[in-house]
Short mmCIF file of C-alpha atoms in Angstrom, two decimals:
data_model
loop_
_atom_site.label_atom_id
_atom_site.label_comp_id
_atom_site.label_asym_id
_atom_site.label_seq_id
_atom_site.Cartn_x
_atom_site.Cartn_y
_atom_site.Cartn_z
CA MET A 14 0.00 0.00 0.00
CA THR A 15 1.41 3.38 -0.87
CA LEU A 16 1.99 6.01 1.75
CA SER A 17 -1.02 8.16 0.97
CA SER A 18 -3.22 5.08 0.91
CA ARG A 19 -2.48 4.29 4.54
CA LEU A 20 -4.23 7.45 5.61
CA PHE A 21 -7.03 7.36 3.08
CA SER A 22 -7.71 3.62 2.94
CA ARG A 23 -10.37 3.54 5.64
CA ALA A 24 -12.28 6.42 4.10
CA ILE A 25 -11.65 6.09 0.36
CA PRO A 26 -11.22 2.50 -0.81
CA VAL A 27 -10.31 3.67 -4.32
CA LEU A 28 -7.11 5.20 -2.94
CA VAL A 29 -5.74 1.85 -1.90
CA ALA A 30 -3.08 1.43 -4.59
CA ALA A 31 -0.79 -1.55 -5.10
CA ALA A 32 1.38 -2.53 -2.14
CA VAL A 33 4.98 -2.17 -3.28
CA VAL A 34 8.38 -2.75 -1.81
CA LEU A 35 10.64 -0.90 -4.20
CA SER A 36 14.24 0.08 -4.79
CA ALA A 37 15.53 3.40 -6.11
CA CYS A 38 18.73 5.32 -6.53
CA ALA A 39 19.02 8.56 -4.57
CA SER A 40 21.50 11.25 -5.47
CA ALA A 41 23.32 13.22 -2.82
CA SER A 42 23.15 16.39 -4.91
CA LYS A 43 21.13 19.20 -3.36
CA PRO A 44 18.29 20.64 -5.48
CA ALA A 45 17.35 24.31 -5.58
CA SER A 46 16.18 25.79 -2.28
CA ASN A 47 12.47 25.79 -3.22
CA VAL A 48 12.60 22.21 -4.53
CA ALA A 49 12.06 19.45 -2.01
CA ALA A 50 12.88 16.67 -4.46
CA SER A 51 13.12 15.85 -8.13
CA VAL A 52 11.95 12.77 -9.98
CA GLY A 53 14.08 12.76 -13.08
CA PRO A 54 13.63 16.26 -14.54
CA THR A 55 10.36 16.87 -12.68
CA PRO A 56 10.59 18.90 -9.46
CA ILE A 57 8.43 18.67 -6.36
CA SER A 58 8.25 22.05 -4.69
CA THR A 59 8.34 22.71 -0.97
CA ASP A 60 4.91 24.33 -1.36
CA GLU A 61 3.50 21.09 -2.77
CA VAL A 62 4.93 19.16 0.16
CA ALA A 63 3.42 21.63 2.62
CA ARG A 64 -0.04 21.36 1.03
CA ALA A 65 0.08 17.58 0.85
CA ALA A 66 1.29 17.35 4.45
CA SER A 67 -1.58 19.59 5.57
CA VAL A 68 -4.13 17.41 3.76
CA PHE A 69 -2.64 14.22 5.25
CA THR A 70 -2.63 15.79 8.69
CA ALA A 71 -6.30 16.74 8.37
CA VAL A 72 -7.26 13.26 7.15
CA ALA A 73 -5.18 11.58 9.84
CA GLY A 74 -6.83 13.68 12.51
CA LEU A 75 -10.28 12.62 11.33
CA GLN A 76 -9.19 9.00 11.76
CA GLN A 77 -7.41 9.53 15.10
CA GLN A 78 -4.07 8.85 13.45
CA GLN A 79 -0.82 10.68 12.84
CA CYS A 80 0.65 11.77 9.54
CA GLY A 81 3.95 9.91 9.65
CA GLN A 82 5.90 8.62 12.63
CA PRO A 83 8.69 10.69 14.26
CA ASP A 84 12.09 9.03 14.17
CA GLY A 85 13.78 9.55 17.51
CA ASP A 86 13.40 11.99 20.37
CA THR A 87 14.79 14.97 18.44
CA ASP A 88 12.48 14.50 15.46
CA THR A 89 9.19 16.37 15.17
CA GLN A 90 5.72 15.34 14.06
CA GLN A 91 5.78 17.99 11.35
CA ALA A 92 9.08 16.72 9.95
CA ALA A 93 7.74 13.16 9.95
CA CYS A 94 4.61 14.27 8.10
CA ASN A 95 6.69 16.19 5.57
CA ARG A 96 8.69 13.05 4.81
CA TYR A 97 5.48 11.06 4.55
CA ALA A 98 3.94 13.58 2.14
CA LEU A 99 7.11 13.88 0.05
CA SER A 100 7.34 10.10 -0.28
CA ALA A 101 3.77 9.95 -1.57
CA LEU A 102 4.41 12.78 -4.05
CA ILE A 103 7.49 10.99 -5.39
CA LEU A 104 5.40 7.90 -6.10
CA PHE A 105 2.75 10.04 -7.75
CA ARG A 106 5.31 11.77 -10.02
CA LEU A 107 6.64 8.45 -11.25
CA ALA A 108 3.13 7.29 -12.15
CA GLU A 109 2.14 10.63 -13.69
CA SER A 110 5.18 10.59 -15.96
CA TYR A 111 4.13 7.23 -17.35
CA ALA A 112 0.50 8.30 -17.61
CA ALA A 113 1.41 11.34 -19.69
CA GLY A 114 3.28 9.21 -22.23
CA ALA A 115 0.67 6.45 -22.31
CA GLY A 116 -2.37 8.70 -22.57
CA ILE A 117 -3.78 7.55 -19.23
CA THR A 118 -6.17 10.08 -17.72
CA VAL A 119 -8.67 10.22 -14.87
CA ALA A 120 -12.06 11.81 -15.38
CA ASP A 121 -13.16 14.61 -13.08
CA ALA A 122 -16.34 12.62 -12.43
CA ASP A 123 -14.26 9.76 -10.98
CA VAL A 124 -12.36 12.14 -8.74
CA GLN A 125 -15.63 13.66 -7.55
CA LYS A 126 -17.11 10.23 -6.89
CA SER A 127 -14.13 9.30 -4.73
CA PHE A 128 -14.25 12.60 -2.89
CA ASP A 129 -17.98 12.20 -2.25
CA GLY A 130 -17.34 8.79 -0.71
CA PHE A 131 -14.60 10.23 1.47
CA GLU A 132 -16.76 13.16 2.54
CA GLN A 133 -19.65 10.86 3.40
CA SER A 134 -17.39 8.61 5.47
CA ALA A 135 -15.65 11.45 7.28
CA GLY A 136 -18.72 13.65 7.70
CA LYS A 137 -19.18 16.78 5.64
CA ASP A 138 -18.97 19.24 8.55
CA ALA A 139 -16.07 17.41 10.22
CA LEU A 140 -14.10 17.37 6.97
CA ALA A 141 -14.75 21.04 6.28
CA SER A 142 -13.59 21.99 9.79
CA ALA A 143 -10.45 19.84 9.53
CA LEU A 144 -9.49 21.31 6.17
CA GLN A 145 -10.12 24.85 7.35
CA ALA A 146 -8.00 24.29 10.45
CA GLY A 147 -5.19 22.95 8.27
CA GLY A 148 -5.39 25.81 5.81
CA VAL A 149 -6.14 23.58 2.84
CA THR A 150 -9.07 23.32 0.46
CA VAL A 151 -11.30 20.71 -1.11
CA ASP A 152 -9.32 21.19 -4.32
CA ASP A 153 -6.13 20.21 -2.47
CA VAL A 154 -7.80 16.97 -1.39
CA LYS A 155 -9.10 16.31 -4.88
CA ALA A 156 -5.62 16.83 -6.35
CA LEU A 157 -4.24 14.04 -4.17
CA ILE A 158 -7.20 11.82 -4.96
CA LYS A 159 -6.60 12.35 -8.67
CA SER A 160 -2.91 11.50 -8.30
CA SER A 161 -3.80 8.32 -6.45
CA LEU A 162 -6.34 7.29 -9.09
CA ILE A 163 -3.73 7.87 -11.80
CA GLN A 164 -1.29 5.74 -9.84
CA GLN A 165 -3.84 2.92 -9.68
CA ALA A 166 -4.46 3.09 -13.41
CA VAL A 167 -0.73 3.12 -14.15
CA ALA A 168 -0.08 0.17 -11.85
CA LYS A 169 -2.72 -1.82 -13.69
CA ALA A 170 -1.42 -0.82 -17.14
CA VAL A 171 2.21 -1.49 -16.28
CA THR A 172 1.39 -4.89 -14.80
CA ALA A 173 -0.66 -5.91 -17.83
CA ASP A 174 2.11 -4.77 -20.18
CA ARG A 175 4.88 -6.55 -18.30
CA LEU A 176 3.01 -9.83 -18.00
CA GLY A 177 1.31 -9.85 -21.36
CA PRO A 178 -1.66 -12.15 -22.12
CA ASP A 179 0.41 -15.33 -21.77
CA GLY A 180 1.90 -14.31 -18.43
CA LEU A 181 -1.46 -13.40 -16.98
CA ARG A 182 -3.00 -16.67 -18.17
CA ALA A 183 -0.10 -18.55 -16.60
CA LYS A 184 -0.85 -16.86 -13.28
CA TYR A 185 -4.49 -17.83 -13.71
CA ALA A 186 -3.51 -21.47 -14.23
CA ASP A 187 -1.14 -21.41 -11.25
CA SER A 188 -3.82 -19.98 -8.96
CA ILE A 189 -6.85 -21.78 -10.39
CA ALA A 190 -7.77 -23.05 -6.92
CA ASN A 191 -8.56 -19.47 -5.95
CA TYR A 192 -11.23 -19.34 -8.63
CA THR A 193 -12.69 -22.86 -8.34
CA ASN A 194 -15.69 -23.89 -6.22
CA LEU A 195 -15.78 -27.62 -5.61
CA HIS A 196 -19.06 -29.47 -5.02
CA VAL A 197 -18.28 -32.85 -3.50
CA ASP A 198 -19.48 -35.48 -1.11
CA HIS A 199 -17.02 -37.35 1.11
CA ILE A 200 -16.79 -40.03 3.73
CA LEU A 201 -14.13 -39.63 6.43
CA VAL A 202 -12.76 -42.54 8.47
CA ALA A 203 -9.76 -43.15 10.70
CA THR A 204 -7.74 -45.74 8.76
CA GLN A 205 -6.69 -46.52 5.23
CA ALA A 206 -8.14 -50.01 5.54
CA GLU A 207 -11.57 -48.62 6.44
CA ALA A 208 -11.37 -46.14 3.57
CA GLN A 209 -10.41 -48.87 1.11
CA LYS A 210 -13.37 -50.99 2.21
CA ILE A 211 -15.70 -48.03 1.68
CA TYR A 212 -14.13 -47.30 -1.71
CA ASP A 213 -14.75 -50.87 -2.84
CA GLN A 214 -18.36 -50.61 -1.65
CA VAL A 215 -19.23 -47.26 -3.26
CA THR A 216 -17.62 -48.12 -6.61
CA ALA A 217 -19.72 -51.25 -7.03
CA PRO A 218 -22.08 -51.16 -10.02
CA GLY A 219 -25.38 -49.45 -9.28
CA PHE A 220 -24.18 -47.53 -6.22
CA THR A 221 -25.70 -44.02 -6.38
CA LEU A 222 -24.91 -40.62 -4.90
CA ALA A 223 -27.95 -41.01 -2.64
CA ASP A 224 -26.50 -44.31 -1.44
CA PHE A 225 -23.15 -42.60 -0.85
CA GLN A 226 -24.74 -39.87 1.25
CA ALA A 227 -26.74 -42.38 3.26
CA LEU A 228 -23.54 -44.32 3.98
CA ALA A 229 -21.76 -41.11 4.99
CA LYS A 230 -24.45 -40.44 7.59
CA GLN A 231 -23.87 -43.91 9.03
CA VAL A 232 -20.06 -44.24 9.07
CA SER A 233 -18.33 -40.92 8.42
CA THR A 234 -16.48 -39.35 11.34
CA ASP A 235 -17.01 -35.89 9.89
CA PRO A 236 -19.12 -34.18 12.62
CA ASN A 237 -21.45 -32.67 10.01
CA ALA A 238 -22.00 -35.85 8.04
CA LYS A 239 -25.10 -36.92 9.97
CA GLN A 240 -26.82 -33.72 8.85
CA ASP A 241 -25.44 -33.12 5.34
CA GLY A 242 -24.31 -36.60 4.29
CA GLY A 243 -20.78 -35.33 3.78
CA GLU A 244 -21.74 -32.81 1.09
CA LEU A 245 -19.49 -29.75 0.67
CA THR A 246 -19.46 -26.76 -1.64
CA LEU A 247 -16.36 -24.67 -1.00
CA PRO A 248 -13.59 -22.80 -2.84
CA ALA A 249 -10.73 -25.20 -3.48
CA ASN A 250 -8.30 -22.94 -1.65
CA GLN A 251 -10.33 -23.31 1.55
CA LEU A 252 -9.92 -27.10 1.58
CA VAL A 253 -6.82 -28.89 2.84
CA PRO A 254 -4.38 -29.25 -0.10
CA GLU A 255 -4.53 -33.05 -0.38
CA PHE A 256 -8.32 -33.07 -0.43
CA ALA A 257 -8.50 -30.18 -2.91
CA ALA A 258 -5.96 -31.77 -5.27
CA ALA A 259 -7.74 -35.12 -5.27
CA ALA A 260 -11.18 -33.57 -5.81
CA SER A 261 -9.93 -31.24 -8.55
CA ALA A 262 -8.43 -34.17 -10.44
CA LEU A 263 -11.79 -35.97 -10.64
CA GLN A 264 -14.45 -35.58 -13.28
CA PRO A 265 -18.04 -35.05 -12.08
CA GLY A 266 -19.44 -38.40 -11.01
CA GLU A 267 -16.02 -39.95 -10.34
CA ILE A 268 -14.92 -41.28 -6.96
CA SER A 269 -11.42 -40.95 -5.54
CA GLU A 270 -9.38 -43.74 -4.08
CA PRO A 271 -8.63 -43.20 -0.37
CA VAL A 272 -7.01 -39.81 0.28
CA GLN A 273 -5.15 -39.04 3.50
CA THR A 274 -5.28 -35.61 5.16
CA GLN A 275 -4.60 -34.37 8.66
CA TYR A 276 -8.18 -35.37 9.57
CA GLY A 277 -7.97 -38.99 8.47
CA TRP A 278 -8.82 -40.90 5.30
CA HIS A 279 -11.39 -39.66 2.78
CA VAL A 280 -13.29 -41.19 -0.08
CA ILE A 281 -14.53 -38.36 -2.32
CA TRP A 282 -17.43 -38.32 -4.76
CA LYS A 283 -17.17 -35.33 -7.07
CA ILE A 284 -20.57 -33.84 -7.87
CA GLY A 285 -19.32 -30.89 -9.89
CA GLU A 286 -17.28 -27.70 -9.91
CA ASP A 287 -17.66 -24.07 -10.88
CA VAL A 288 -14.55 -22.37 -12.28
CA GLN A 289 -14.62 -18.61 -12.76
CA PRO A 290 -13.49 -17.89 -16.32
CA PHE A 291 -10.28 -15.98 -17.01
CA ALA A 292 -12.11 -12.93 -18.37
CA GLN A 293 -14.11 -12.66 -15.16
CA VAL A 294 -11.08 -12.66 -12.85
CA LYS A 295 -8.58 -10.80 -15.04
CA ASP A 296 -8.75 -7.64 -12.94
CA GLN A 297 -8.22 -9.65 -9.74
CA LEU A 298 -5.17 -11.30 -11.29
CA LEU A 299 -3.76 -7.93 -12.30
CA GLN A 300 -4.36 -6.58 -8.80
CA SER A 301 -2.60 -9.50 -7.13
CA ALA A 302 0.36 -9.23 -9.52
CA GLN A 303 0.86 -5.50 -9.05
CA GLN A 304 3.06 -5.71 -5.97
CA GLU A 305 5.73 -7.62 -7.83
CA GLU A 306 5.38 -6.21 -11.34
CA PHE A 307 4.71 -2.56 -10.52
CA GLY A 308 7.45 -2.66 -7.89
CA ALA A 309 9.95 -4.00 -10.42
CA TRP A 310 8.92 -1.31 -12.90
CA MET A 311 9.35 1.43 -10.29
CA HIS A 312 12.83 0.15 -9.54
CA GLU A 313 13.75 0.33 -13.20
CA GLN A 314 12.43 3.89 -13.48
CA THR A 315 14.20 5.24 -10.43
CA ALA A 316 17.43 3.53 -11.39
CA GLY A 317 17.32 5.18 -14.81
CA ASP A 318 15.92 8.39 -16.23
CA GLN A 319 13.56 8.91 -13.29
CA ALA A 320 16.24 8.86 -10.59
CA VAL A 321 15.14 10.59 -7.39
CA THR A 322 16.99 13.39 -5.62
CA VAL A 323 15.90 14.73 -2.25
CA ASP A 324 16.90 17.94 -0.47
CA PRO A 325 18.82 16.69 2.61
CA SER A 326 16.83 19.09 4.79
CA PHE A 327 13.89 16.70 4.28
CA GLY A 328 15.91 13.54 4.68
CA ARG A 329 17.23 10.96 2.27
CA PHE A 330 15.59 8.62 -0.19
CA ASP A 331 15.61 5.04 1.14
CA ASP A 332 16.71 2.74 -1.66
CA GLN A 333 14.76 -0.26 -0.37
CA GLN A 334 11.38 1.11 0.68
CA LEU A 335 10.98 4.06 -1.68
CA VAL A 336 10.33 6.45 1.16
CA VAL A 337 12.05 9.54 2.46
CA VAL A 338 13.66 8.80 5.81
CA ARG A 339 15.38 10.99 8.35
CA ILE A 340 19.12 11.49 7.97
CA THR A 341 21.11 10.13 10.89
CA SER A 342 24.79 10.38 11.77
CA THR A 343 25.39 6.98 10.19
CA ASP A 344 24.22 8.17 6.77
CA PRO A 345 26.80 9.29 4.19
CA SER A 346 24.80 12.47 3.62
CA ALA A 347 25.00 13.34 7.32
CA SER A 348 28.37 15.02 6.70
CA GLN A 349 26.58 17.71 4.70
CA PRO A 350 25.62 20.83 6.66
CA THR A 351 21.96 20.96 7.61
CA PRO A 352 20.32 24.03 6.02
CA THR A 353 18.77 26.70 8.15
CA GLY A 354 15.11 25.90 8.86
CA ALA A 355 15.64 22.27 7.90
CA ALA A 356 12.51 20.22 7.51
CA ASN A 357 14.11 17.55 9.66
CA ALA A 358 13.87 20.07 12.51
CA ALA A 359 17.19 18.93 13.94
CA THR A 360 20.76 18.24 12.90
CA PRO A 361 21.58 14.65 12.01
CA SER A 362 21.67 12.43 15.06
CA PRO A 363 22.37 8.75 15.79
#
């Protein structure tokens, strides 16, 4: 989940973008005094950071949270929030750069819809008071919502492009249990010998499903069997792996040989299955793949033309988490003098 999403996620589900653990290359060069950071050639101004931090502070307050976490006794809440806001803006710039080249846009109606949901969740009067107290406007909130929606769209597009149709279908095949509902009947007993005896009985010519269910009510040790005759309808990924694999391998109407699980020995009669088609779950597959694929793409961008530079007065760019962190005395950049009025609010410390 991206930084901005952590604050907005409870109020605006659409702002929950892909969770990413990313790498990036940070330069030690110091940008111009009114530039907090640069993403490639694109600057992020100190004014932008201040506005974003004020919005995040207002939203956090509505949710009884803090905007960022101070790092050490000499850090301040404001400095922590500035780092938090700057980190989110860096992520947004990377996505917006791609969106501009790929023709990805977000409609004003979608931004308004997300804002309306946020306002309803937070309370119109409470939100207005919080924004007024923070010196920010509804338009400031909408700007961050728009950036987050663009980021979501870019994450989806990048993931689809990197995987391609074949890669996405391969992921579908690998995770087919997540999209398969199995309808089975089973008899559970304690030993393999008992299960084999039952298997021989139920596979005799003329033995029906009704007979199978009646037998389950008599002999199965499954505590529910006396009521349901051992019948189950569940997603394959909610069944123990051995049971799910055996049931999935059967055709409707087929009966498994004895299958051992942690509960004992099963004989399974497959009644049927319902598999969600690829087209129906494509968006879910893209969403689940975004952490890996979008993260890898971000790493490539920040290691190349979109390298990130951060004014040391705000901190340094962490090359593992893609966040701005406080400079400490163990950092190479700590030898640089801290500018007057530094956003870190203190000189580097251990």
